[in-house]
Coordinates of C-alpha atoms and ligand atoms in Angstrom, one line a residue:
X1 CA -49.7 -5.9 -53.3
X2 CA -48.1 -3.8 -55.8
X3 CA -45.0 -4.7 -57.6
X4 CA -43.7 -1.4 -56.1
X5 CA -44.3 -2.2 -52.7
X6 CA -43.2 -5.0 -52.7
X7 CA -40.2 -4.0 -53.9
X8 CA -39.5 -1.3 -51.6
X9 CA -40.4 -3.1 -48.1
X10 CA -37.7 -6.0 -50.0
X11 CA -35.5 -2.8 -49.6
X12 CA -37.0 -1.9 -46.0
X13 CA -35.9 -5.2 -44.8
X14 CA -32.7 -5.7 -46.7
X15 CA -31.4 -2.2 -44.8
X16 CA -32.7 -3.1 -41.7
X17 CA -31.1 -6.5 -41.5
X18 CA -27.7 -4.9 -42.9
X19 CA -28.2 -2.5 -40.0
X20 CA -28.7 -4.6 -37.9
X21 CA -24.8 -6.8 -38.8
X22 CA -23.6 -2.8 -39.0
X23 CA -21.3 -1.4 -35.9
X24 CA -23.1 1.6 -34.2
X25 CA -19.8 3.0 -34.0
X26 CA -16.4 2.8 -35.1
X27 CA -14.3 4.5 -33.7
X28 CA -10.9 4.3 -35.7
X29 CA -9.1 2.8 -32.4
X30 CA -9.4 -0.4 -33.6
X31 CA -12.7 -1.0 -32.2
X32 CA -16.0 -0.7 -32.8
X33 CA -18.9 -0.4 -30.9
X34 CA -22.3 -1.7 -30.6
X35 CA -24.8 -0.6 -28.3
X36 CA -27.5 -2.8 -27.3
X37 CA -29.8 -0.9 -24.5
X38 CA -29.3 1.4 -22.4
X39 CA -26.7 -0.5 -20.0
X40 CA -25.0 -3.0 -22.5
X41 CA -22.8 -2.3 -24.6
X42 CA -20.1 -4.6 -26.7
X43 CA -17.2 -3.5 -27.3
X44 CA -15.2 -5.5 -30.5
X45 CA -11.1 -4.9 -30.7
X46 CA -10.9 -4.5 -34.5
X47 CA -7.0 -3.9 -34.3
X48 CA -3.4 -5.1 -33.0
X49 CA -2.2 -4.9 -30.0
X50 CA -0.4 -4.9 -26.5
X51 CA -3.4 -3.1 -25.0
X52 CA -7.3 -1.7 -24.9
X53 CA -6.8 1.2 -22.8
X54 CA -10.3 1.8 -21.3
X55 CA -11.8 5.3 -20.1
X56 CA -11.8 6.0 -16.8
X57 CA -14.1 8.7 -14.9
X58 CA -13.4 8.2 -11.4
X59 CA -16.6 9.9 -10.0
X60 CA -18.6 7.5 -12.1
X61 CA -20.3 4.8 -10.7
X62 CA -18.5 1.3 -12.2
X63 CA -19.6 -1.6 -15.3
X64 CA -18.9 -4.1 -15.1
X65 CA -16.6 -5.4 -18.0
X66 CA -16.7 -9.3 -19.0
X67 CA -13.7 -10.2 -21.0
X68 CA -14.5 -12.9 -24.0
X69 CA -11.9 -14.6 -26.0
X70 CA -13.3 -16.2 -29.1
X71 CA -17.0 -16.5 -27.0
X72 CA -15.0 -18.0 -23.5
X73 CA -15.5 -15.7 -20.5
X74 CA -12.0 -14.8 -19.9
X75 CA -12.7 -12.4 -16.9
X76 CA -14.9 -9.9 -15.2
X77 CA -13.4 -6.9 -14.3
X78 CA -15.4 -3.2 -12.8
X79 CA -15.0 0.0 -14.1
X80 CA -15.7 3.5 -13.9
X81 CA -16.1 3.8 -17.3
X82 CA -16.3 7.6 -18.4
X83 CA -19.3 9.5 -18.7
X84 CA -19.4 13.1 -19.2
X85 CA -15.1 13.2 -19.3
X86 CA -12.3 11.2 -19.2
X87 CA -10.0 11.2 -15.9
X88 CA -7.4 8.7 -17.2
X89 CA -6.8 5.7 -18.9
X90 CA -6.0 2.6 -17.6
X91 CA -4.8 -0.7 -20.0
X92 CA -6.4 -4.3 -20.3
X93 CA -3.3 -6.3 -22.0
X94 CA -4.8 -8.3 -24.6
X95 CA -1.5 -9.4 -26.4
X96 CA -2.1 -12.4 -25.4
X97 CA -5.2 -13.1 -27.4
X98 CA -3.5 -12.2 -30.8
X99 CA -5.4 -13.8 -33.3
X100 CA -8.2 -14.6 -31.7
X101 CA -12.3 -12.8 -31.3
X102 CA -12.0 -9.7 -28.5
X103 CA -14.9 -8.8 -27.4
X104 CA -16.3 -6.5 -24.3
X105 CA -19.8 -7.1 -22.8
X106 CA -19.6 -3.8 -20.6
X107 CA -22.8 -3.4 -18.6
X108 CA -23.1 -0.1 -16.7
X109 CA -25.4 0.6 -14.1
X110 CA -26.4 4.4 -14.5
X111 CA -30.2 5.1 -15.1
X112 CA -30.4 6.0 -18.9
X113 CA -33.5 7.3 -20.5
X114 CA -32.5 5.9 -24.0
X115 CA -29.9 4.4 -26.4
X116 CA -29.0 7.5 -28.0
X117 CA -28.4 8.9 -23.9
X118 CA -25.5 5.8 -23.7
X119 CA -24.7 6.4 -27.3
X120 CA -23.1 9.7 -25.6
X121 CA -21.0 8.8 -23.1
X122 CA -17.8 10.5 -23.5
X123 CA -16.0 6.5 -23.1
X124 CA -16.7 5.2 -26.5
X125 CA -14.3 7.3 -28.3
X126 CA -11.4 7.3 -26.6
X127 CA -11.1 3.6 -26.1
X128 CA -8.4 2.6 -27.8
X129 CA -5.6 -0.8 -29.2
X130 CA -2.0 0.6 -28.8
X131 CA 1.1 -1.2 -28.5
X132 CA 2.5 1.3 -25.6
X133 CA 1.2 2.7 -22.6
X134 CA 2.8 5.9 -20.7
X135 CA 3.9 5.2 -16.9
X136 CA 6.2 8.0 -17.1
X137 CA 6.6 9.4 -13.7
X138 CA 4.1 13.2 -14.0
X139 CA 2.4 13.6 -11.2
X140 CA 3.3 16.5 -8.9
X141 CA 2.1 14.3 -6.0
X142 CA 4.6 10.8 -7.0
X143 CA 6.8 10.3 -4.5
X144 CA 10.6 10.4 -6.3
X145 CA 11.9 7.6 -3.9
X146 CA 9.1 5.7 -2.7
X147 CA 7.8 2.4 -4.1
X148 CA 4.3 3.5 -6.2
X149 CA 2.2 1.2 -8.8
X150 CA 2.8 2.2 -12.3
X151 CA -1.0 3.1 -12.4
X152 CA -3.9 2.2 -10.5
X153 CA -4.8 1.9 -6.9
X154 CA -2.8 -0.3 -4.2
X155 CA -3.1 -0.9 -0.7
X156 CA -1.5 -3.1 1.3
X157 CA 1.7 -5.1 1.0
X158 CA 1.8 -8.4 0.4
X159 CA 4.0 -11.9 -0.5
X160 CA 6.9 -9.7 1.2
X161 CA 10.0 -11.9 0.6
X162 CA 13.3 -11.8 -0.1
X163 CA 15.4 -14.4 -2.7
X164 CA 18.4 -14.8 -4.4
X165 CA 19.5 -11.7 -3.8
X166 CA 16.0 -9.5 -4.3
X167 CA 13.5 -8.3 -2.2
X168 CA 9.7 -9.0 -3.7
X169 CA 7.3 -6.9 -3.0
X170 CA 3.6 -7.9 -4.0
X171 CA 0.9 -5.6 -3.4
X172 CA -2.8 -5.3 -3.4
X173 CA -3.5 -3.9 -6.1
X174 CA -6.2 -2.2 -9.2
X175 CA -5.0 -2.7 -11.9
X176 CA -8.7 -1.2 -13.5
X177 CA -8.6 2.5 -11.6
X178 CA -7.1 4.3 -8.9
X179 CA -9.8 3.3 -6.5
X180 CA -10.1 0.3 -4.6
X181 CA -11.9 -2.5 -6.3
X182 CA -10.6 -6.0 -8.5
X183 CA -7.9 -7.0 -6.4
X184 CA -5.5 -8.4 -7.1
X185 CA -1.4 -8.7 -7.0
X186 CA 1.1 -6.2 -8.3
X187 CA 4.7 -7.3 -8.3
X188 CA 8.1 -5.4 -7.9
X189 CA 11.4 -5.9 -6.9
X190 CA 14.0 -4.4 -5.9
X191 CA 17.9 -5.3 -5.3
X192 CA 18.3 -2.3 -2.7
X193 CA 14.9 -1.5 -1.4
X194 CA 15.0 1.5 -3.5
X195 CA 15.2 1.2 -6.8
X196 CA 11.8 -0.8 -8.0
X197 CA 11.3 -2.5 -10.9
X198 CA 8.0 -3.2 -11.4
X199 CA 6.1 -6.2 -13.5
X200 CA 3.2 -4.9 -15.6
X201 CA 0.9 -8.1 -15.5
X202 CA -0.6 -9.3 -11.5
X203 CA 1.4 -12.0 -10.0
X204 CA -2.1 -12.7 -9.2
X205 CA -5.6 -12.1 -10.3
X206 CA -9.2 -12.7 -9.0
X207 CA -10.5 -16.2 -10.0
X208 CA -13.8 -18.1 -9.5
X209 CA -13.1 -18.4 -5.0
X210 CA -13.0 -14.4 -5.2
X211 CA -10.3 -11.1 -5.3
X212 CA -6.9 -11.4 -4.1
X213 CA -6.9 -9.9 -0.9
X214 CA -3.8 -9.6 1.4
X215 CA -1.5 -12.8 3.0
X216 CA 2.4 -13.6 2.7
X217 CA 4.7 -15.3 1.0
X218 CA 7.9 -17.7 2.7
X219 CA 10.5 -19.7 1.2
X220 CA 9.7 -23.6 1.3
X221 CA 13.0 -24.5 2.0
X222 CA 12.5 -28.2 2.9
X223 CA 9.9 -28.4 0.2
X224 CA 7.3 -29.5 2.4
X225 CA 4.2 -27.9 0.6
X226 CA 4.9 -30.6 -2.2
X227 CA 5.7 -27.2 -4.8
X228 CA 9.3 -28.3 -4.4
X229 CA 12.5 -27.2 -2.7
X230 CA 12.8 -23.9 -2.5
X231 CA 9.9 -23.0 -4.4
X232 CA 7.8 -19.5 -3.0
X233 CA 5.4 -20.5 -1.4
X234 CA 2.8 -18.0 -1.0
X235 CA -0.9 -17.8 0.6
X236 CA -3.9 -15.1 0.6
X237 CA -7.0 -14.9 0.9
X238 CA -9.6 -15.2 -1.8
X239 CA -12.7 -13.0 -1.2
X240 CA -15.9 -13.4 -2.1
X241 CA -18.8 -13.5 -0.3
X242 CA -16.8 -15.1 2.9
X243 CA -12.9 -14.9 2.7
X244 CA -10.8 -18.2 2.5
X245 CA -7.9 -19.2 2.8
X246 CA -5.8 -20.2 -0.7
X247 CA -1.9 -21.4 -1.8
X248 CA -0.3 -20.3 -4.2
X249 CA 3.3 -20.7 -5.4
X250 CA 6.5 -19.9 -7.7
X251 CA 9.6 -21.9 -9.0
X252 CA 11.1 -19.9 -10.9
X253 CA 11.8 -17.2 -8.5
X254 CA 9.1 -15.2 -8.7
X255 CA 8.6 -14.7 -11.8
X256 CA 5.0 -16.4 -12.1
X257 CA 3.3 -17.9 -9.6
X258 CA 0.8 -20.7 -9.6
X259 CA -2.5 -20.7 -7.9
X260 CA -3.2 -24.5 -6.5
X261 CA -5.5 -26.2 -7.8
X262 CA -6.9 -27.6 -4.4
X263 CA -7.5 -23.9 -3.1
X264 CA -9.3 -23.1 -0.6
X265 CA -7.1 -24.9 1.9
X266 CA -8.7 -23.6 4.9
X267 CA -12.0 -22.4 6.1
X268 CA -13.8 -21.1 8.6
X269 CA -17.2 -19.6 9.4
X270 CA -16.1 -16.3 10.6
X271 CA -14.7 -13.5 8.8
X272 CA -10.8 -14.3 8.7
X273 CA -8.1 -13.4 6.7
X274 CA -5.0 -12.1 5.9
X275 CA -3.1 -15.2 6.3
X276 CA 0.2 -14.9 6.9
X277 CA 2.9 -17.7 7.7
X278 CA 6.7 -18.9 8.9
X279 CA 8.8 -21.8 8.5
X280 CA 9.0 -22.7 12.6
X281 CA 12.4 -24.5 12.4
X282 CA 12.9 -26.8 15.7
X283 CA 8.7 -27.8 15.3
X284 CA 9.7 -28.6 12.0
X285 CA 5.9 -27.2 10.7
X286 CA 4.6 -24.2 9.4
X287 CA 2.9 -21.7 11.9
X288 CA 0.0 -19.5 10.4
X289 CA -1.4 -16.0 11.8
X290 CA -5.0 -15.4 10.5
X291 CA -6.9 -12.3 11.6
X292 CA -10.2 -12.9 12.6
X293 CA -11.2 -9.5 11.8
X294 CA -15.1 -9.0 13.1
X295 CA -13.8 -10.8 16.5
X296 CA -10.2 -8.1 17.5
X297 CA -7.9 -11.1 17.6
X298 CA -5.4 -13.3 15.7
X299 CA -5.8 -16.8 15.1
X300 CA -2.8 -18.9 15.9
X301 CA -3.2 -22.7 13.3
X302 CA 0.1 -24.8 12.9
X303 CA 0.3 -27.3 9.8
X304 CA 3.3 -30.2 8.8
X305 CA 2.1 -29.1 4.7
X306 CA 0.3 -25.4 4.5
X307 CA -2.6 -28.1 3.4
X308 CA -3.8 -29.1 6.9
X309 CA -4.5 -26.6 9.1
X310 CA -5.1 -27.3 12.9
X311 CA -6.0 -24.1 15.4
X312 CA -3.4 -23.8 18.2
X313 CA -4.5 -20.5 19.8
X314 CA -6.1 -17.5 19.6
X315 CA -4.6 -14.1 20.9
X316 CA -6.5 -10.7 21.4
X317 CA -10.0 -10.4 23.2
X318 CA -10.1 -7.5 24.5
X319 CA -6.8 -6.5 24.4
X320 CA -5.0 -3.2 23.2
X321 CA -7.1 -1.1 20.9
X322 CA -10.0 -2.9 19.6
X323 CA -11.9 -0.3 18.5
X324 CA -11.5 -1.7 14.7
X325 CA -11.5 -5.1 12.8
X326 CA -7.8 -6.6 12.9
X327 CA -6.2 -7.1 9.9
X328 CA -2.6 -8.3 8.9
X329 CA -1.1 -9.2 11.6
X330 CA 2.9 -10.6 11.2
X331 CA 4.9 -13.2 14.1
X332 CA 8.5 -13.1 14.5
X333 CA 11.4 -12.9 16.8
X334 CA 14.2 -10.6 17.1
X335 CA 16.7 -9.5 19.6
X336 CA 16.6 -6.7 22.9
X337 CA 19.3 -4.3 21.4
X338 CA 22.3 -3.8 23.7
X339 CA 21.5 -7.8 25.0
X340 CA 21.8 -11.6 24.2
X341 CA 17.7 -11.7 24.5
X342 CA 15.1 -12.0 21.8
X343 CA 11.5 -11.8 22.0
X344 CA 8.4 -12.5 20.0
X345 CA 6.3 -9.5 18.6
X346 CA 3.0 -9.9 17.0
X347 CA 1.8 -6.6 14.7
X348 CA -1.4 -6.4 14.9
X349 CA -2.9 -3.8 12.0
X350 CA -5.9 -2.2 13.3
X351 CA -8.4 -0.1 11.3
X352 CA -10.1 1.8 12.2
X353 CA -9.5 2.5 15.9
X354 CA -5.8 4.2 15.7
X355 CA -4.6 7.0 17.7
X356 CA -5.5 9.2 15.4
X357 CA -8.5 8.1 13.7
X358 CA -8.4 5.7 10.7
X359 CA -5.7 2.6 10.7
X360 CA -2.7 2.4 12.0
X361 CA -0.5 -0.7 13.6
X362 CA -0.5 -1.9 17.3
X363 CA 1.9 -4.5 18.2
X364 CA 2.2 -6.7 21.4
X365 CA 5.9 -7.7 22.9
X366 CA 6.0 -11.3 24.4
X367 CA 6.9 -15.4 24.1
X368 CA 5.6 -17.4 22.3
X369 CA 6.3 -20.9 22.3
X370 CA 5.8 -22.8 18.3
X371 CA 1.2 -22.7 19.7
X372 CA 0.1 -20.2 21.8
X373 CA 1.9 -16.0 21.8
X374 CA 1.9 -14.8 25.6
X375 CA 2.1 -10.8 25.6
X376 CA 4.3 -9.3 28.3
X377 CA 2.8 -7.0 31.5
X378 CA 3.6 -4.5 33.4
X379 CA 4.2 -4.3 36.6
X380 CA 0.4 -4.2 37.4
X381 CA -0.1 -6.9 35.5
X382 CA -1.7 -4.9 32.2
X383 CA -0.5 -5.1 28.6
X384 CA 0.1 -2.1 27.5
X385 CA -1.0 -0.9 23.4
X386 CA 1.5 -0.1 21.6
X387 CA 2.0 1.6 18.4
X388 CA 4.3 1.1 15.7
X389 CA 4.3 4.5 13.9
X390 CA 2.7 7.7 15.2
X391 CA 1.6 9.3 12.3
X392 CA -1.3 9.0 10.3
X393 CA -0.5 7.1 7.1
X394 CA 1.1 3.9 8.4
X395 CA -0.5 0.7 7.7
X396 CA -0.9 -2.7 7.0
X397 CA 2.7 -3.2 8.4
X398 CA 4.1 -6.1 7.4
X399 CA 7.6 -7.3 7.1
X400 CA 10.1 -9.7 4.3
X401 CA 10.3 -13.1 5.2
X402 CA 13.2 -14.9 5.0
X403 CA 15.4 -11.5 5.1
X404 CA 19.6 -11.8 4.7
X405 CA 21.4 -11.5 8.3
X406 CA 18.4 -12.0 10.7
X407 CA 17.0 -8.3 9.1
X408 CA 13.6 -8.1 10.1
X409 CA 12.5 -5.5 7.5
X410 CA 9.1 -4.3 7.1
X411 CA 7.5 -2.1 4.6
X412 CA 4.1 -0.5 5.1
X413 CA 1.3 1.2 3.6
X414 CA 2.0 5.1 4.0
X415 CA -1.9 6.0 3.2
X416 CA -4.9 5.9 6.1
X417 CA -8.5 4.3 5.4
X418 CA -10.4 6.9 5.9
X419 CA -9.2 9.2 2.9
X420 CA -7.0 7.1 0.5
X421 CA -9.4 7.3 -2.1
X422 CA -9.8 10.5 -2.0
X423 CA -6.1 12.1 -1.9
X424 CA -5.4 14.3 -4.9
X425 CA -3.8 12.4 -7.3
X426 CA -5.1 10.5 -10.1
X427 CA -3.5 8.1 -12.6
X428 CA -1.6 6.1 -9.2
X429 CA -2.8 6.2 -5.9
X430 CA -1.1 5.6 -2.6
X431 CA 2.6 4.7 -2.1
X432 CA 4.5 2.5 0.3
X433 CA 6.6 4.0 3.3
X434 CA 10.0 3.6 3.6
X435 CA 11.6 0.3 4.2
X436 CA 12.5 0.2 7.9
X437 CA 14.2 -2.3 10.3
X438 CA 12.8 -3.3 14.1
X439 CA 14.5 -3.7 16.7
X440 CA 13.5 -3.9 20.2
X441 CA 14.5 -1.2 23.4
X442 CA 13.9 -1.2 26.7
X443 CA 12.1 2.2 27.0
X444 CA 12.5 4.3 30.4
X445 CA 9.6 2.8 31.9
X446 CA 10.8 -0.7 32.1
X447 CA 8.7 -1.9 29.0
X448 CA 9.9 -3.5 26.0
X449 CA 9.0 -0.9 22.6
X450 CA 9.8 -2.2 18.8
X451 CA 11.8 0.2 17.2
X452 CA 11.9 1.4 13.3
X453 CA 14.6 3.0 12.2
X454 CA 15.2 3.6 8.0
X455 CA 16.9 0.5 6.0
X456 CA 20.1 1.0 5.8
X457 CA 20.1 1.2 2.0
X458 CA 18.6 4.5 1.8
X459 CA 22.1 6.1 2.8
X460 CA 23.3 5.3 -0.8
X461 CA 20.8 7.3 -2.1
X462 CA 22.7 10.6 0.2
X463 CA 23.9 12.9 -2.7
X464 CA 25.0 16.5 -2.0
X465 CA 25.9 18.2 1.6
X466 CA 23.3 21.3 1.3
X467 CA 23.6 22.0 5.0
X468 CA 26.2 20.8 7.6
X469 CA 25.5 23.1 10.7
X470 CA 27.4 23.1 13.5
X471 CA 27.0 23.7 17.4
X472 CA 24.3 26.7 17.4
X473 CA 22.1 28.2 20.3
X474 CA 18.4 28.3 19.3
X475 CA 16.1 31.2 20.1
X476 CA 12.3 32.1 19.8
X477 CA 13.4 33.9 16.1
X478 CA 15.2 30.7 15.1
X479 CA 17.9 29.9 12.6
X480 CA 16.8 29.2 8.6
X481 CA 18.4 26.9 6.2
X482 CA 17.4 26.6 2.6
X483 CA 16.2 23.1 1.3
X484 CA 17.7 21.8 -1.7
X485 CA 15.5 22.4 -5.0
X486 CA 16.4 19.8 -7.1
X487 CA 13.8 17.2 -7.8
X488 CA 10.6 19.1 -6.0
X489 CA 13.0 19.4 -2.9
X490 CA 13.0 15.8 -2.0
X491 CA 15.6 15.4 1.2
X492 CA 17.1 13.7 3.7
X493 CA 17.1 16.1 7.6
X494 CA 19.4 14.8 10.3
X495 CA 18.9 17.2 12.9
X496 CA 20.6 16.6 17.0
X497 CA 19.5 19.0 18.7
X498 CA 19.6 19.5 23.1
X499 CA 16.5 21.1 24.6
X500 CA 18.3 22.2 27.3
X501 CA 15.7 24.2 29.7
X502 CA 13.0 25.4 26.6
X503 CA 9.5 24.2 26.6
X504 CA 9.9 23.2 22.7
X505 CA 12.0 23.2 19.6
X506 CA 10.1 23.8 16.7
X507 CA 11.6 22.5 13.6
X508 CA 9.2 24.8 10.4
X509 CA 8.8 23.5 7.2
X510 CA 7.6 26.5 4.7
X511 CA 7.0 27.2 1.1
X512 CA 6.9 30.3 -1.3
X513 CA 2.9 29.5 -1.0
X514 CA 2.6 30.3 3.0
X515 CA 2.4 27.0 3.5
X516 CA 4.4 24.7 6.6
X517 CA 4.6 21.6 8.7
X518 CA 5.6 22.5 12.1
X519 CA 7.2 19.3 14.0
X520 CA 7.5 20.2 17.8
X521 CA 9.5 18.5 20.3
X522 CA 7.5 19.3 23.6
X523 CA 10.1 19.2 25.9
X524 CA 7.3 20.1 29.5
X525 CA 5.9 16.2 28.8
X526 CA 9.0 14.7 26.1
X527 CA 7.0 14.5 23.2
X528 CA 7.3 15.0 19.7
X529 CA 4.2 16.5 17.6
X530 CA 3.6 17.0 13.1
X531 CA 1.1 19.8 12.6
X532 CA -0.2 19.4 8.7
X533 CA -3.1 21.0 9.4
X534 CA -1.7 24.1 6.6
X535 CA 1.0 21.6 5.0
X536 CA -1.1 22.5 1.3
X537 CA -3.5 20.8 0.0
X538 CA -6.0 19.5 2.7
X539 CA -9.4 19.9 1.8
X540 CA -10.6 16.9 0.2
X541 CA -11.1 15.1 4.0
X542 CA -12.4 16.5 7.2
X543 CA -9.9 14.0 8.7
X544 CA -7.0 15.0 6.8
X545 CA -6.0 18.4 8.6
X546 CA -4.2 16.6 11.9
X547 CA -1.5 16.7 14.4
X548 CA -0.4 13.6 15.3
X549 CA 1.7 13.6 18.8
X550 CA 4.2 10.3 19.5
X551 CA 5.9 9.8 23.5
X552 CA 9.9 9.9 22.5
X553 CA 11.0 7.3 24.9
X554 CA 13.6 9.9 26.4
X555 CA 13.9 11.9 29.6
X556 CA 16.8 14.1 28.7
X557 CA 15.3 16.2 26.5
X558 CA 18.0 15.0 23.7
X559 CA 16.7 14.3 19.9
X560 CA 18.0 13.3 17.8
X561 CA 15.7 13.4 14.0
X562 CA 15.9 12.3 10.5
X563 CA 13.3 12.9 8.2
X564 CA 12.8 11.9 5.0
X565 CA 10.6 14.6 2.4
X566 CA 9.0 13.4 -1.0
X567 CA 7.0 14.9 -3.0
X568 CA 3.9 14.1 -0.7
X569 CA 5.0 12.8 2.0
X570 CA 7.2 12.5 5.3
X571 CA 8.8 10.4 7.6
X572 CA 10.4 11.1 11.0
X573 CA 12.8 9.1 12.6
X574 CA 13.6 10.0 16.1
X575 CA 16.4 8.6 18.1
X576 CA 17.1 5.9 15.9
X577 CA 13.5 5.3 15.3
X578 CA 12.8 4.7 19.2
X579 CA 9.5 6.7 17.8
X580 CA 8.7 7.2 14.1
X581 CA 5.7 9.9 11.9
X582 CA 5.1 9.1 9.2
X583 CA 2.7 11.8 7.5
X584 CA 1.4 12.5 4.0
X585 CA 1.0 16.2 3.0
X586 CA 0.4 17.6 -0.4
X587 CA 2.0 21.2 -0.8
X588 CA 1.2 23.2 -3.6
X589 CA 5.3 24.6 -3.7
X590 CA 7.6 22.5 -2.4
X591 CA 8.8 23.4 1.0
X592 CA 11.8 25.2 0.4
X593 CA 13.3 26.8 4.2
X594 CA 13.5 25.3 7.2
X595 CA 13.2 27.0 10.5
X596 CA 14.7 25.5 13.4
X597 CA 13.7 28.0 16.5
X598 CA 13.3 27.2 20.4
X599 CA 10.6 28.3 23.3
X600 CA 10.5 29.1 26.1
X601 CA 14.3 29.7 26.8
X602 CA 17.1 28.6 24.7
X603 CA 18.1 25.4 22.9
X604 CA 21.0 23.9 21.1
X605 CA 21.3 22.4 18.2
X606 CA 24.3 20.0 17.8
X607 CA 24.4 19.8 14.1
X608 CA 22.0 19.9 10.7
X609 CA 22.8 18.4 7.9
X610 CA 20.7 18.1 5.2
X611 CA 21.2 16.4 2.3
X612 CA 19.9 16.0 -1.5
X613 CA 18.6 12.4 -3.0
X614 CA 19.7 11.2 -5.9
X615 CA 17.6 8.5 -7.0
X616 CA 18.4 7.2 -10.7
Ligands
FRU1 C1 -6.1 -3.7 5.2 C2 -7.3 -5.3 4.4 C3 -7.2 -6.4 4.7 C4 -7.3 -7.4 2.9 C5 -6.8 -5.9 2.3 C6 -8.0 -5.5 1.3 O1 -6.1 -2.9 4.5 O2 -8.7 -4.8 4.7 O3 -7.5 -6.7 5.3 O4 -6.8 -7.7 3.3 O5 -7.1 -4.2 2.7 O6 -7.8 -5.3 0.1

């Protein structure tokens, strides 16, 4: 070998070696990126900051991101890292790892022909270490006065409990994208059920036993579970290959939660989830209702300490709506309006199989002896199927534990599994329903039904009285009223009318884009309908355009309505919550006009009030 040749190969080898150690891509945002193969990339954090922003493209497949701190796997998350364009970014919280080596080992899943193709992914230049993440309320359809996550996907409300003046609302949350994945518990608190303070970190995150599915919280007044007197105890489903039940607790008033090291505390051989428990004072033990999802039933267990559970009974096979899986139960006792009597209500959320397709909340009224729930039957011995809300967007509704003044306050997830992941929002997906107070009333058919009326706290956000109309006769042509324009037309409408001898009374909301929502009281069959087929953007799912219909449980044609309009939802409460319809809408322009009309004869509008709403 000649001298020159040796020198040249030495240089070549040195260059190759140094290339092996050189990052193939440094994006100047505090990260270095090394592509290791067509589907494997390392992202090293070189800058300092609170967050590492992950660039997301919703239509892309999920990548697995292994977060490695000083060589140890801290967590694995699944995120739709952007390939051809970035829809938005989500923050990965890294502040706790300051001064440590932070490396993401990313495994993508799309077929690629070469590393060169992988390098062209849209995400790499956008990864960024930063101290701030913008969570301003900037999307058109982000509600003004409904609870939403600051970013990311949300489904069921979880772990709802009232403690020391605060309502704690946890929720199924994906902090790494606006579609269902990485299920954690997000957490917000409120003193008035309307203004929510968001905690930026999850209360519970996936662990070795799986994702954190739905569950409940309650105050352990006797300290029976061993976490201390008045600790918040929490039970949730750990979901991986199987669904098993786990415990957590909080001794700092719900700021942080400790996962119980002895988890799981309850296992079965079949799919069971969404544990909902309460302390039975009389029996001195915990009562747990668990959804035996695929068997369409609820299982009832008891325990002295939340760790040893005894199956006491099963409820529901063959009863009520059975078309979908049974999920998210809640069991509680409430008074019957106008009497000294009380009855038990068992909420059974089901999906699909709701009255208008997809998910919905059914319930049973009956008795509970501490072990067995026995449903009321009608005069023919049948158990009637009953729905808590007759809209399409009311699911996973459960109540707050330990609410003051014996209140039974519930909140639901305001969406439907049929299209929740497709609705036209981006940075966040899904809101909760307004808080509601559950009661029981006896209807004309002799049956007991649950009412859900807007929680009294909502009165406090009423602003200017924009319309105040007295008694007036209503005919076919109708009367028009302007809705307040502030804050994209969010408002509360309170209408009282008597249908008299008309066939129907319709309240129509319209906007300048020619879109409308028609809410019609049908005087012939005493039902109320809600037509959102022309309400705005409806084409993201064939299941979205719909007319929903509710019985009104009255038989005199007199109806009072409270209608809450937010930027992408309408909740209608009839006759003090005796019938309710919750429906999402995505108008291109805010609704600006309300027209009240009657068909087949005149009706009488007794009063109409429209309030703007103060939300700050
Ligand atoms: C209901 C549900 C629950 C489950 C959770 C998972 O919407 O399917 O049964 O715990 O969502 O996110």
